[in-house]
Amino acid sequence: QVQPVESGGGSVQAGGSLRLSCALSGLNDPAWCVAWFRQTPGKEREGVAAIDSRNSIYYADSVKGRFTISRDNTDNAKVTLYLQMNSLKPEDSARYYCAARGSSWYGPGLLSPQLHNYWGQGTQVTVSS
């Protein structure tokens, strides 16, 4: 059973940076896809960044050039997913979730939450102006 566990959230002023981490154990197939999502109260969960089975990377337009997703999978049984967030804006404030898909997929459709099977509990990011 895969259980993502996020860490690294917090409060920061606009223009600052944060790095989120997500520990994923049990990923025994290198074709697994992973992604970051975010959600604010009353809004739908939004895809932020994703890595597909070919290791192609996709970003939401709102974060392109500011956020970087990366994955450390030297050991497929234990993978760490990162989200480096720079030039943060107040509108980036949200609860950020790590997600994984238990089978291969290709393309930016991975920014849709419906394609992911496993979810963490989330970590809060607050950006003040």
PDB file of C-alpha atoms in Angstrom:
ATOM      1  CA  GLN A   1       0.000   0.000   0.000  1.00  0.00           C
ATOM      2  CA  VAL A   2       1.355   3.398  -0.999  1.00  0.00           C
ATOM      3  CA  GLN A   3       0.951   6.175   1.559  1.00  0.00           C
ATOM      4  CA  PRO A   4       2.335   9.564   0.554  1.00  0.00           C
ATOM      5  CA  VAL A   5       3.499  11.740   3.454  1.00  0.00           C
ATOM      6  CA  GLU A   6       4.081  15.424   2.804  1.00  0.00           C
ATOM      7  CA  SER A   7       6.287  17.840   4.730  1.00  0.00           C
ATOM      8  CA  GLY A   8       7.824  21.269   4.312  1.00  0.00           C
ATOM      9  CA  GLY A   9       4.838  23.568   4.369  1.00  0.00           C
ATOM     10  CA  GLY A  10       4.745  26.764   6.381  1.00  0.00           C
ATOM     11  CA  SER A  11       4.331  30.503   6.260  1.00  0.00           C
ATOM     12  CA  VAL A  12       6.395  32.799   4.091  1.00  0.00           C
ATOM     13  CA  GLN A  13       6.242  36.326   2.781  1.00  0.00           C
ATOM     14  CA  ALA A  14       5.508  37.070  -0.853  1.00  0.00           C
ATOM     15  CA  GLY A  15       8.601  36.607  -2.985  1.00  0.00           C
ATOM     16  CA  GLY A  16       9.974  33.923  -0.708  1.00  0.00           C
ATOM     17  CA  SER A  17      10.604  30.234  -1.285  1.00  0.00           C
ATOM     18  CA  LEU A  18       9.581  26.904   0.192  1.00  0.00           C
ATOM     19  CA  ARG A  19      10.408  23.329  -0.677  1.00  0.00           C
ATOM     20  CA  LEU A  20       7.835  20.636  -0.141  1.00  0.00           C
ATOM     21  CA  SER A  21       8.781  16.989   0.183  1.00  0.00           C
ATOM     22  CA  CYS A  22       6.722  13.851  -0.133  1.00  0.00           C
ATOM     23  CA  ALA A  23       7.894  10.439   0.999  1.00  0.00           C
ATOM     24  CA  LEU A  24       6.391   7.616  -1.044  1.00  0.00           C
ATOM     25  CA  SER A  25       7.061   4.029  -0.103  1.00  0.00           C
ATOM     26  CA  GLY A  26       5.914   0.964  -1.965  1.00  0.00           C
ATOM     27  CA  LEU A  27       6.391   2.285  -5.484  1.00  0.00           C
ATOM     28  CA  ASN A  28       7.806  -0.866  -7.009  1.00  0.00           C
ATOM     29  CA  ASP A  29       7.308   0.123 -10.636  1.00  0.00           C
ATOM     30  CA  PRO A  30       9.351   2.934 -12.224  1.00  0.00           C
ATOM     31  CA  ALA A  31       6.320   3.745 -14.427  1.00  0.00           C
ATOM     32  CA  TRP A  32       4.483   5.225 -11.456  1.00  0.00           C
ATOM     33  CA  CYS A  33       3.332   8.790 -12.016  1.00  0.00           C
ATOM     34  CA  VAL A  34       3.467  11.412  -9.289  1.00  0.00           C
ATOM     35  CA  ALA A  35       2.091  14.892  -8.889  1.00  0.00           C
ATOM     36  CA  TRP A  36       1.442  17.854  -6.611  1.00  0.00           C
ATOM     37  CA  PHE A  37      -1.997  19.387  -6.189  1.00  0.00           C
ATOM     38  CA  ARG A  38      -3.331  22.238  -4.093  1.00  0.00           C
ATOM     39  CA  GLN A  39      -6.690  23.211  -2.733  1.00  0.00           C
ATOM     40  CA  THR A  40      -8.231  26.157  -0.929  1.00  0.00           C
ATOM     41  CA  PRO A  41     -11.546  26.035   0.940  1.00  0.00           C
ATOM     42  CA  GLY A  42     -14.515  26.076  -1.379  1.00  0.00           C
ATOM     43  CA  LYS A  43     -12.474  25.435  -4.505  1.00  0.00           C
ATOM     44  CA  GLU A  44     -11.684  22.331  -6.510  1.00  0.00           C
ATOM     45  CA  ARG A  45      -8.352  20.594  -6.143  1.00  0.00           C
ATOM     46  CA  GLU A  46      -5.940  22.042  -8.709  1.00  0.00           C
ATOM     47  CA  GLY A  47      -3.047  20.273 -10.404  1.00  0.00           C
ATOM     48  CA  VAL A  48       0.239  22.096  -9.857  1.00  0.00           C
ATOM     49  CA  ALA A  49       2.913  19.837 -11.358  1.00  0.00           C
ATOM     50  CA  ALA A  50       3.233  16.237 -12.483  1.00  0.00           C
ATOM     51  CA  ILE A  51       5.768  13.704 -13.749  1.00  0.00           C
ATOM     52  CA  ASP A  52       4.533  11.018 -16.135  1.00  0.00           C
ATOM     53  CA  SER A  53       5.805   7.526 -16.925  1.00  0.00           C
ATOM     54  CA  ARG A  54       8.348   8.851 -19.412  1.00  0.00           C
ATOM     55  CA  ASN A  55       9.583  11.350 -16.785  1.00  0.00           C
ATOM     56  CA  SER A  56       8.067  14.197 -18.770  1.00  0.00           C
ATOM     57  CA  ILE A  57       7.084  17.111 -16.552  1.00  0.00           C
ATOM     58  CA  TYR A  58       3.977  19.266 -16.701  1.00  0.00           C
ATOM     59  CA  TYR A  59       3.071  22.452 -14.841  1.00  0.00           C
ATOM     60  CA  ALA A  60      -0.039  24.509 -14.363  1.00  0.00           C
ATOM     61  CA  ASP A  61       0.273  27.805 -16.201  1.00  0.00           C
ATOM     62  CA  SER A  62      -0.028  29.679 -12.914  1.00  0.00           C
ATOM     63  CA  VAL A  63       3.237  28.214 -11.586  1.00  0.00           C
ATOM     64  CA  LYS A  64       5.398  27.868 -14.700  1.00  0.00           C
ATOM     65  CA  GLY A  65       8.809  29.438 -14.224  1.00  0.00           C
ATOM     66  CA  ARG A  66       8.380  29.595 -10.434  1.00  0.00           C
ATOM     67  CA  PHE A  67       7.848  26.004  -9.285  1.00  0.00           C
ATOM     68  CA  THR A  68      10.004  22.958  -9.993  1.00  0.00           C
ATOM     69  CA  ILE A  69       8.951  19.349  -9.444  1.00  0.00           C
ATOM     70  CA  SER A  70      11.569  16.651  -9.060  1.00  0.00           C
ATOM     71  CA  ARG A  71      11.754  13.056  -7.957  1.00  0.00           C
ATOM     72  CA  ASP A  72      14.490  11.114  -6.228  1.00  0.00           C
ATOM     73  CA  ASN A  73      13.924   7.467  -7.126  1.00  0.00           C
ATOM     74  CA  THR A  74      17.305   5.869  -6.818  1.00  0.00           C
ATOM     75  CA  ASP A  75      15.429   3.238  -4.831  1.00  0.00           C
ATOM     76  CA  ASN A  76      12.050   2.478  -6.448  1.00  0.00           C
ATOM     77  CA  ALA A  77      10.743   1.075  -3.208  1.00  0.00           C
ATOM     78  CA  LYS A  78      11.163   4.468  -1.550  1.00  0.00           C
ATOM     79  CA  VAL A  79      10.727   7.607  -3.603  1.00  0.00           C
ATOM     80  CA  THR A  80      10.881  11.227  -2.498  1.00  0.00           C
ATOM     81  CA  LEU A  81       8.992  13.818  -4.494  1.00  0.00           C
ATOM     82  CA  TYR A  82       9.865  17.500  -4.201  1.00  0.00           C
ATOM     83  CA  LEU A  83       8.241  20.768  -5.121  1.00  0.00           C
ATOM     84  CA  GLN A  84      10.552  23.771  -5.062  1.00  0.00           C
ATOM     85  CA  MET A  85       8.440  26.905  -4.925  1.00  0.00           C
ATOM     86  CA  ASN A  86      10.073  30.247  -5.647  1.00  0.00           C
ATOM     87  CA  SER A  87       8.710  33.772  -6.040  1.00  0.00           C
ATOM     88  CA  LEU A  88       5.696  32.797  -3.999  1.00  0.00           C
ATOM     89  CA  LYS A  89       2.544  34.880  -4.249  1.00  0.00           C
ATOM     90  CA  PRO A  90      -0.379  35.197  -1.826  1.00  0.00           C
ATOM     91  CA  GLU A  91      -2.541  33.335  -4.356  1.00  0.00           C
ATOM     92  CA  ASP A  92      -0.253  30.314  -3.932  1.00  0.00           C
ATOM     93  CA  SER A  93      -1.602  29.904  -0.398  1.00  0.00           C
ATOM     94  CA  ALA A  94      -3.327  26.523  -0.194  1.00  0.00           C
ATOM     95  CA  ARG A  95      -3.082  23.057   1.214  1.00  0.00           C
ATOM     96  CA  TYR A  96      -0.681  21.123  -0.997  1.00  0.00           C
ATOM     97  CA  TYR A  97      -1.145  17.420  -1.639  1.00  0.00           C
ATOM     98  CA  CYS A  98       1.173  14.783  -3.016  1.00  0.00           C
ATOM     99  CA  ALA A  99      -0.439  12.156  -5.235  1.00  0.00           C
ATOM    100  CA  ALA A 100       0.603   9.014  -7.056  1.00  0.00           C
ATOM    101  CA  ARG A 101      -0.923   6.930  -9.809  1.00  0.00           C
ATOM    102  CA  GLY A 102      -0.402   3.183  -9.597  1.00  0.00           C
ATOM    103  CA  SER A 103      -0.063   2.594 -13.331  1.00  0.00           C
ATOM    104  CA  SER A 104       1.524   4.246 -16.313  1.00  0.00           C
ATOM    105  CA  TRP A 105       0.143   7.374 -17.928  1.00  0.00           C
ATOM    106  CA  TYR A 106       1.516   9.890 -20.370  1.00  0.00           C
ATOM    107  CA  GLY A 107       0.730  13.540 -20.857  1.00  0.00           C
ATOM    108  CA  PRO A 108      -0.570  16.607 -19.026  1.00  0.00           C
ATOM    109  CA  GLY A 109      -3.783  14.831 -18.086  1.00  0.00           C
ATOM    110  CA  LEU A 110      -1.910  13.890 -14.931  1.00  0.00           C
ATOM    111  CA  LEU A 111      -2.760  17.370 -13.657  1.00  0.00           C
ATOM    112  CA  SER A 112      -6.283  16.042 -13.162  1.00  0.00           C
ATOM    113  CA  PRO A 113      -6.897  14.629  -9.675  1.00  0.00           C
ATOM    114  CA  GLN A 114      -9.129  11.864 -11.091  1.00  0.00           C
ATOM    115  CA  LEU A 115      -6.100  10.043 -12.497  1.00  0.00           C
ATOM    116  CA  HIS A 116      -4.400   9.494  -9.121  1.00  0.00           C
ATOM    117  CA  ASN A 117      -5.052   6.650  -6.730  1.00  0.00           C
ATOM    118  CA  TYR A 118      -3.029   7.584  -3.680  1.00  0.00           C
ATOM    119  CA  TRP A 119      -3.089  10.815  -1.717  1.00  0.00           C
ATOM    120  CA  GLY A 120      -1.290  12.285   1.240  1.00  0.00           C
ATOM    121  CA  GLN A 121      -2.903  14.319   4.008  1.00  0.00           C
ATOM    122  CA  GLY A 122      -1.491  17.559   2.682  1.00  0.00           C
ATOM    123  CA  THR A 123       0.688  20.345   4.042  1.00  0.00           C
ATOM    124  CA  GLN A 124      -0.380  23.954   4.448  1.00  0.00           C
ATOM    125  CA  VAL A 125       1.388  26.776   2.622  1.00  0.00           C
ATOM    126  CA  THR A 126       0.546  30.358   3.553  1.00  0.00           C
ATOM    127  CA  VAL A 127       2.015  33.301   1.667  1.00  0.00           C
ATOM    128  CA  SER A 128       1.506  36.746   3.163  1.00  0.00           C
ATOM    129  CA  SER A 129       1.695  40.002   1.234  1.00  0.00           C
TER     130      SER A 129
END
